[in-house]
PDB file of C-alpha atoms in Angstrom:
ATOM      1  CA  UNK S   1     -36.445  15.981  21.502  1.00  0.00           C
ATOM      2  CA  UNK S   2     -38.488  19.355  21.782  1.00  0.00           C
ATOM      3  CA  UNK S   3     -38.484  21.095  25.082  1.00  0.00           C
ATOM      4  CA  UNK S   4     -41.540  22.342  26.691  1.00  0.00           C
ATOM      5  CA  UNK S   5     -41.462  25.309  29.132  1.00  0.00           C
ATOM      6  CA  UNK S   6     -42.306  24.499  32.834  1.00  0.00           C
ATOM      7  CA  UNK S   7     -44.664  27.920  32.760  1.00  0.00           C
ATOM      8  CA  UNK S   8     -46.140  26.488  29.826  1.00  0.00           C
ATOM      9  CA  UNK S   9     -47.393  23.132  31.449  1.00  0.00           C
ATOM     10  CA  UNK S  10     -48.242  24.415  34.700  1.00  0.00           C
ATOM     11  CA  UNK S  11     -50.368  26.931  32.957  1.00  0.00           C
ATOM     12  CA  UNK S  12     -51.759  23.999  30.645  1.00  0.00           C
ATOM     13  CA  UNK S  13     -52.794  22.113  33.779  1.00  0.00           C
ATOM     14  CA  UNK S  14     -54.088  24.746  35.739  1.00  0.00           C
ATOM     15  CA  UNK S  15     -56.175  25.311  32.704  1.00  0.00           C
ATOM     16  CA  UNK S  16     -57.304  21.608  32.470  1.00  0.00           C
ATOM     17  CA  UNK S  17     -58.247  21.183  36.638  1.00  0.00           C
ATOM     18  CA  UNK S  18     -60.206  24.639  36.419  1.00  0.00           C
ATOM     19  CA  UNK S  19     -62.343  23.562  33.755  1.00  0.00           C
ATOM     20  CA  UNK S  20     -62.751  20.164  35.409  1.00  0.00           C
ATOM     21  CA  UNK S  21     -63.631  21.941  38.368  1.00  0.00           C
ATOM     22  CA  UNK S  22     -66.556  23.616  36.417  1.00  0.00           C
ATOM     23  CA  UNK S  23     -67.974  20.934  34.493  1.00  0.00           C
ATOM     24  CA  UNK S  24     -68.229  18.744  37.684  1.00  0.00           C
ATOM     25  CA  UNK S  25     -69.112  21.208  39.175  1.00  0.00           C
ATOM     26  CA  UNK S  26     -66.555  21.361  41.675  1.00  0.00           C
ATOM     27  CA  UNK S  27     -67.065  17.868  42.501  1.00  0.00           C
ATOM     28  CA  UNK S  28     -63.254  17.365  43.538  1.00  0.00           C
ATOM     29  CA  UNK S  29     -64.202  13.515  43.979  1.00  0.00           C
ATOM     30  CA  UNK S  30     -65.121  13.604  39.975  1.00  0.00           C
ATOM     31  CA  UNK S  31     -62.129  15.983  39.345  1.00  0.00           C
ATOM     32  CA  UNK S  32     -59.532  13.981  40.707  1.00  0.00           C
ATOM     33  CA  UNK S  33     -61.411  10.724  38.853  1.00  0.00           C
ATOM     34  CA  UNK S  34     -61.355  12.239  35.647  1.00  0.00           C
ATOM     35  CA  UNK S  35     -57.605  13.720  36.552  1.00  0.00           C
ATOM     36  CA  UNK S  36     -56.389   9.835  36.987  1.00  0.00           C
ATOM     37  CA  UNK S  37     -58.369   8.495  34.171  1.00  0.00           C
ATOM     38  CA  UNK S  38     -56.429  11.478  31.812  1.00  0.00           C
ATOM     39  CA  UNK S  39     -52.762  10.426  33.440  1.00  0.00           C
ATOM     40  CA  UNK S  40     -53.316   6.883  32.916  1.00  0.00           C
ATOM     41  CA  UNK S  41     -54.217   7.653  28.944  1.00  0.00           C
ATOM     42  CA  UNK S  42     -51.601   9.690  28.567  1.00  0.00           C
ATOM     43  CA  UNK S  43     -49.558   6.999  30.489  1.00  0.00           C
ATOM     44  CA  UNK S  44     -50.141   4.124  27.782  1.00  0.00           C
ATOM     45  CA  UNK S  45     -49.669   6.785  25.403  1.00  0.00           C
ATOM     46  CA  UNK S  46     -46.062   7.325  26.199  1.00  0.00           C
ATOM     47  CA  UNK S  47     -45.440   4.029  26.554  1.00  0.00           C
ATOM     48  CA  UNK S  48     -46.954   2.667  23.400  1.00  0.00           C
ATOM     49  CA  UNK S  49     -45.315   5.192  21.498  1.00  0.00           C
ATOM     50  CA  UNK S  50     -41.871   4.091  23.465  1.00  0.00           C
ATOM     51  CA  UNK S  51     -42.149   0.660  21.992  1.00  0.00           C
ATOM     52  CA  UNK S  52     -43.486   1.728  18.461  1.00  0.00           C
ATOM     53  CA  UNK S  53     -39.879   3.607  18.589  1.00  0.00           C
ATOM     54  CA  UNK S  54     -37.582   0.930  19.710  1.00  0.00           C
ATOM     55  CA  UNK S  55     -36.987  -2.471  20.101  1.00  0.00           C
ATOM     56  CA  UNK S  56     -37.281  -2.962  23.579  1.00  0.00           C
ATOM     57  CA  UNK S  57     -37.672  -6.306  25.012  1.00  0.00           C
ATOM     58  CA  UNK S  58     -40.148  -7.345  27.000  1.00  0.00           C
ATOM     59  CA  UNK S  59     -39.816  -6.389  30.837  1.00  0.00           C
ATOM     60  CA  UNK S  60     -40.585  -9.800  32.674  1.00  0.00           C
ATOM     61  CA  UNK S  61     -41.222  -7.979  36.506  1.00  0.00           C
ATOM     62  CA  UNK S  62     -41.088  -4.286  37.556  1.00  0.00           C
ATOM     63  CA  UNK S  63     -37.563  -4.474  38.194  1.00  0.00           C
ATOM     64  CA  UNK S  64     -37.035  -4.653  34.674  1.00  0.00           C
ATOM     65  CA  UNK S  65     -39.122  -1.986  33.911  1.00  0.00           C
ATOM     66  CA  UNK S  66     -37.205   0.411  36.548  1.00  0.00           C
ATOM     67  CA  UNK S  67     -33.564  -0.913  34.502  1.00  0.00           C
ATOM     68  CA  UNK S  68     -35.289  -0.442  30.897  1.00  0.00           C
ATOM     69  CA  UNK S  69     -36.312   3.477  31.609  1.00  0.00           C
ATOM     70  CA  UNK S  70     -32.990   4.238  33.444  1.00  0.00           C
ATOM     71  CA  UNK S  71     -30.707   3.073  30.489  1.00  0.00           C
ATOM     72  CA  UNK S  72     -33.688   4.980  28.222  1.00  0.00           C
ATOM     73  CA  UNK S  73     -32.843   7.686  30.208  1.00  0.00           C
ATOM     74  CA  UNK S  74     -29.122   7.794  31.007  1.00  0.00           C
ATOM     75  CA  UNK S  75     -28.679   7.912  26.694  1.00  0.00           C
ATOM     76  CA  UNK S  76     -31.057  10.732  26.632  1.00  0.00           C
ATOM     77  CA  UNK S  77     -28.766  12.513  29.118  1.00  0.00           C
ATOM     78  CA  UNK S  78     -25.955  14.716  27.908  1.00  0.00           C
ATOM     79  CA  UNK S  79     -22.417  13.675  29.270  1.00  0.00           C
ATOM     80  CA  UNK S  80     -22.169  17.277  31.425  1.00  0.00           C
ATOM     81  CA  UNK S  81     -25.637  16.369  32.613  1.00  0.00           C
ATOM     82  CA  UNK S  82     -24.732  13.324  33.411  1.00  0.00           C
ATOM     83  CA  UNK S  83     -21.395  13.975  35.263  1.00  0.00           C
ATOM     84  CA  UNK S  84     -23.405  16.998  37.715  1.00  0.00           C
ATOM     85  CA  UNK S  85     -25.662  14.202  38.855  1.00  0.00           C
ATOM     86  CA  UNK S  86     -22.816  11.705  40.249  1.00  0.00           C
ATOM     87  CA  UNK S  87     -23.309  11.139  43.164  1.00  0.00           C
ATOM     88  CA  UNK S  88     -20.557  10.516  45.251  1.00  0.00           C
TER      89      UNK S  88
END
């Protein structure tokens, strides 16, 4: 998986919001709308694309769904990652 700089995607953001901010002009009610209706898109991107990948069951309750993206996760973790964030 590609790696994206943190600098990069603040400066992405900061990019997006501002020009929010000036075709709303500066309605921050309207900014933040349009700001939620972008995360949830990108949301059911992520996870459509996460299913078109694998064969993931289907999560029954959102219990599930917590389990499903922490064993997602833990393989995506390298084994020296994942020993530094024991806890205990």
């Amino acid at each position: 998986m590609d790696k994206v700089s943190a600098e990069l995607v603040t400066l992405t953001y900061g990019t997006i919001v501002a020009q929010l901010c000036k075709d709303y002009e500066f309605d921050y009610a309207e900014v933040n709308r349009q700001l939620d209706k972008m995360g949830y898109n990108i949301g059911l991107r992520l996870i459509e694309d996460f299913l078109a990948k694998t064969s993931a069951p289907s999560c029954l309750n959102f219990r599930e769904v917590a389990e499903m993206i922490s064993k997602v996760h833990a393989s995506t973790v390298s084994p020296s990652t994942r020993s530094s964030l024991s806890i205990g």
